[in-house]
């Protein structure tokens, strides 16, 4: 039986508190598109994407009209392209151009999977793909890239870490006339999830079905509004409020995923129940932490408050959906979160504090703008630090940093849309890590990897 109170509450969440479905993402396997002839392989890729995803955007729009639920993005993730490049050889950028053409044909916001998985070493096609990433991101608008350089089971591939520091810097340089946007579409992972619907790190894992629908929900504003109604409760009650709110948010994601799956005739994969912020006022994870009792995000107590938030989101969400996956928790992307942007501008939020926060949240150092003069070795060292947190704690961590070419701390970059804008954050330690990075090799997996 329909509950009028619940319906009205959901309407209020959507209209007043920025509740939305952040993305429905179609995951597509391209393994059957591999071919020794790269031109033929690209033809197969284009044909499969445009055939399977032809109704993705119209279906999302139909669900929006039917249920009144905003679905902000419709996206596609594909098999890591390095696997196809290993078979075909040739210039991997041809695949990027094919993905761009296909994404435009079906009308999606982004397509992810220009990726390589090199956590234990390089296979055929991996180095070639990584070398091509800056050019691929510079000559496309919708293509996103990711590289997994470590895992709890494998350790950290430090040769790949060095390459990725150079790749991030080069991606920014090639797009310096477009606010260094190339680096904003590139994520470096440790323990990358294979069913993540969020960009820029989405790719379709090799253990996934041929075609699947994954949903990412969002609702920081809803959580903050719920807490604002209970200003004097203790932290146990705060956690309980967050759990109950996350349950409601995730149920909406489960509904959209189930309906989209039925309409498209493909399996429903997972709900990623992450709190994904936007630059819009009232849609900030930082503001949730401030509602809990911090004067500003970044002050002492921020890591503890974020740990509680992340845990409560997971506990509430897993009760609402049979299949939870992806990243699922709280995101802390600086340029995409109005509260984080403010805290970074005032100097209350530093990269060092953000690194500490990544030990307890669902992703990592995300959408952080750094000085353009930062060396590739320093970027690699930051990637290594973040990967170590993920490896030791058996969790996903990631780095999406944007070297602002030609700019210094205090200046700003403006990306627009969900990518937002933000200040260039200073790196307070300018000592070199180059010798450490140049050693190469592999940091061994930790003891907790031995679980068999």
Short mmCIF file of N, CA and C in Angstrom, two decimals, residues 9 12-13 16-19 218-233 237-239 241-246 249 275-297 308-309 312-313 330 337-340 342:
data_model
loop_
_atom_site.label_atom_id
_atom_site.label_comp_id
_atom_site.label_asym_id
_atom_site.label_seq_id
_atom_site.Cartn_x
_atom_site.Cartn_y
_atom_site.Cartn_z
N UNK A 9 7.50 12.99 1.34
CA UNK A 9 8.87 13.17 1.82
C UNK A 9 9.87 13.06 0.67
N UNK A 12 9.78 16.16 -1.45
CA UNK A 12 10.50 17.26 -0.79
C UNK A 12 12.02 17.08 -0.93
N UNK A 13 12.48 15.85 -0.78
CA UNK A 13 13.92 15.58 -0.93
C UNK A 13 14.40 15.97 -2.32
N UNK A 16 13.74 20.15 -2.76
CA UNK A 16 14.37 21.09 -1.84
C UNK A 16 15.76 20.68 -1.36
N UNK A 17 16.11 19.40 -1.49
CA UNK A 17 17.33 18.91 -0.84
C UNK A 17 18.30 18.24 -1.82
N UNK A 18 18.12 18.47 -3.13
CA UNK A 18 19.06 18.02 -4.16
C UNK A 18 19.19 16.50 -4.25
N UNK A 19 18.15 15.76 -3.90
CA UNK A 19 18.20 14.32 -4.07
C UNK A 19 18.10 13.98 -5.56
N UNK A 218 22.81 9.69 -5.07
CA UNK A 218 23.45 10.80 -4.39
C UNK A 218 22.42 11.53 -3.54
N UNK A 219 22.89 12.10 -2.45
CA UNK A 219 21.95 12.85 -1.62
C UNK A 219 22.57 13.50 -0.40
N UNK A 220 23.73 14.18 -0.55
CA UNK A 220 24.30 14.87 0.61
C UNK A 220 23.36 15.88 1.23
N UNK A 221 22.60 16.58 0.38
CA UNK A 221 21.68 17.59 0.90
C UNK A 221 20.58 16.99 1.75
N UNK A 222 20.14 15.78 1.40
CA UNK A 222 19.10 15.10 2.17
C UNK A 222 19.62 14.73 3.55
N UNK A 223 20.84 14.22 3.60
CA UNK A 223 21.44 13.84 4.89
C UNK A 223 21.63 15.07 5.77
N UNK A 224 22.12 16.15 5.17
CA UNK A 224 22.32 17.36 5.96
C UNK A 224 20.99 17.89 6.50
N UNK A 225 19.96 17.88 5.68
CA UNK A 225 18.65 18.38 6.12
C UNK A 225 18.10 17.54 7.26
N UNK A 226 18.30 16.21 7.19
CA UNK A 226 17.83 15.34 8.27
C UNK A 226 18.54 15.65 9.57
N UNK A 227 19.84 15.91 9.50
CA UNK A 227 20.60 16.22 10.70
C UNK A 227 20.22 17.60 11.26
N UNK A 228 19.92 18.53 10.36
CA UNK A 228 19.56 19.88 10.81
C UNK A 228 18.29 19.89 11.65
N UNK A 229 17.43 18.90 11.45
CA UNK A 229 16.19 18.80 12.23
C UNK A 229 16.44 18.23 13.63
N UNK A 230 17.67 17.76 13.85
CA UNK A 230 18.00 17.14 15.15
C UNK A 230 19.33 17.72 15.65
N UNK A 231 19.34 19.01 15.99
CA UNK A 231 20.61 19.68 16.29
C UNK A 231 21.26 19.28 17.61
N UNK A 232 20.50 18.66 18.52
CA UNK A 232 21.04 18.42 19.86
C UNK A 232 21.23 16.95 20.20
N UNK A 233 21.05 16.06 19.23
CA UNK A 233 21.17 14.63 19.55
C UNK A 233 22.64 14.24 19.65
N UNK A 237 22.87 8.85 17.94
CA UNK A 237 21.63 9.21 17.24
C UNK A 237 21.92 9.81 15.86
N UNK A 238 23.02 10.57 15.75
CA UNK A 238 23.43 11.11 14.45
C UNK A 238 23.66 9.97 13.47
N UNK A 239 24.40 8.95 13.90
CA UNK A 239 24.67 7.80 13.04
C UNK A 239 23.38 7.11 12.62
N UNK A 241 20.37 8.47 12.35
CA UNK A 241 19.67 9.33 11.38
C UNK A 241 20.27 9.16 9.99
N UNK A 242 21.59 9.13 9.92
CA UNK A 242 22.26 8.97 8.63
C UNK A 242 21.90 7.61 8.02
N UNK A 243 21.90 6.56 8.83
CA UNK A 243 21.54 5.22 8.33
C UNK A 243 20.13 5.20 7.75
N UNK A 244 19.19 5.77 8.47
CA UNK A 244 17.80 5.78 8.00
C UNK A 244 17.66 6.58 6.70
N UNK A 245 18.38 7.69 6.62
CA UNK A 245 18.31 8.52 5.42
C UNK A 245 18.96 7.81 4.24
N UNK A 246 20.11 7.17 4.47
CA UNK A 246 20.78 6.42 3.40
C UNK A 246 19.90 5.29 2.89
N UNK A 249 17.42 6.86 0.45
CA UNK A 249 18.09 7.26 -0.79
C UNK A 249 18.36 6.04 -1.67
N UNK A 275 27.52 9.02 -1.38
CA UNK A 275 27.10 10.42 -1.30
C UNK A 275 28.05 11.21 -2.19
N UNK A 276 27.60 11.52 -3.40
CA UNK A 276 28.44 12.21 -4.37
C UNK A 276 28.00 13.67 -4.44
N UNK A 277 28.84 14.60 -4.03
CA UNK A 277 28.43 16.01 -3.99
C UNK A 277 28.48 16.67 -5.35
N UNK A 278 27.99 17.90 -5.41
CA UNK A 278 28.13 18.77 -6.58
C UNK A 278 28.53 20.15 -6.09
N UNK A 279 28.93 21.05 -7.00
CA UNK A 279 29.25 22.41 -6.57
C UNK A 279 28.02 23.21 -6.13
N UNK A 280 26.81 22.68 -6.33
CA UNK A 280 25.60 23.41 -5.97
C UNK A 280 25.51 23.60 -4.46
N UNK A 281 24.98 24.74 -4.06
CA UNK A 281 24.76 25.00 -2.64
C UNK A 281 23.73 24.00 -2.11
N UNK A 282 24.02 23.40 -0.96
CA UNK A 282 23.10 22.45 -0.36
C UNK A 282 23.31 21.02 -0.82
N UNK A 283 24.43 20.75 -1.50
CA UNK A 283 24.68 19.40 -2.01
C UNK A 283 26.12 18.99 -1.71
N UNK A 284 26.52 19.19 -0.45
CA UNK A 284 27.92 19.08 -0.07
C UNK A 284 28.14 18.08 1.05
N UNK A 285 29.13 17.19 0.89
CA UNK A 285 29.54 16.30 1.98
C UNK A 285 30.20 17.11 3.10
N UNK A 286 30.98 18.12 2.73
CA UNK A 286 31.63 18.97 3.74
C UNK A 286 30.60 19.60 4.66
N UNK A 287 29.47 20.01 4.09
CA UNK A 287 28.44 20.65 4.91
C UNK A 287 27.76 19.65 5.85
N UNK A 288 27.73 18.37 5.48
CA UNK A 288 27.23 17.35 6.42
C UNK A 288 28.15 17.30 7.64
N UNK A 289 29.46 17.28 7.39
CA UNK A 289 30.42 17.22 8.50
C UNK A 289 30.28 18.46 9.40
N UNK A 290 30.01 19.59 8.79
CA UNK A 290 29.82 20.82 9.56
C UNK A 290 28.51 20.79 10.34
N UNK A 291 27.49 20.15 9.75
CA UNK A 291 26.22 20.00 10.47
C UNK A 291 26.39 19.10 11.69
N UNK A 292 27.28 18.13 11.60
CA UNK A 292 27.56 17.24 12.73
C UNK A 292 28.21 18.01 13.88
N UNK A 293 28.93 19.10 13.56
CA UNK A 293 29.47 19.90 14.65
C UNK A 293 30.81 20.55 14.41
N UNK A 294 31.38 20.39 13.23
CA UNK A 294 32.66 21.04 12.92
C UNK A 294 32.42 22.48 12.46
N UNK A 295 33.27 23.38 12.89
CA UNK A 295 33.11 24.77 12.45
C UNK A 295 33.33 24.87 10.95
N UNK A 296 34.33 24.11 10.45
CA UNK A 296 34.60 24.06 9.02
C UNK A 296 35.27 22.73 8.70
N UNK A 297 35.00 22.20 7.54
CA UNK A 297 35.62 20.95 7.11
C UNK A 297 37.13 21.15 7.04
N UNK A 308 32.50 8.20 10.67
CA UNK A 308 31.16 7.87 11.13
C UNK A 308 30.15 8.00 9.99
N UNK A 309 30.27 9.06 9.20
CA UNK A 309 29.36 9.27 8.07
C UNK A 309 29.48 8.12 7.08
N UNK A 312 27.96 4.87 8.47
CA UNK A 312 26.50 4.91 8.58
C UNK A 312 25.84 4.83 7.21
N UNK A 313 26.44 5.47 6.21
CA UNK A 313 25.90 5.39 4.84
C UNK A 313 25.90 3.95 4.36
N UNK A 330 31.12 7.88 1.13
CA UNK A 330 31.15 9.33 0.98
C UNK A 330 32.32 9.74 0.10
N UNK A 337 32.61 19.98 -4.67
CA UNK A 337 31.87 20.07 -3.42
C UNK A 337 31.98 21.51 -2.90
N UNK A 338 30.83 22.20 -2.80
CA UNK A 338 30.84 23.62 -2.43
C UNK A 338 31.52 23.85 -1.09
N UNK A 339 31.27 22.96 -0.12
CA UNK A 339 31.89 23.12 1.20
C UNK A 339 33.38 22.88 1.17
N UNK A 340 33.82 21.89 0.40
CA UNK A 340 35.25 21.62 0.26
C UNK A 340 35.96 22.78 -0.43
N UNK A 342 35.11 25.91 -0.39
CA UNK A 342 35.22 27.01 0.57
C UNK A 342 36.35 26.76 1.57
#
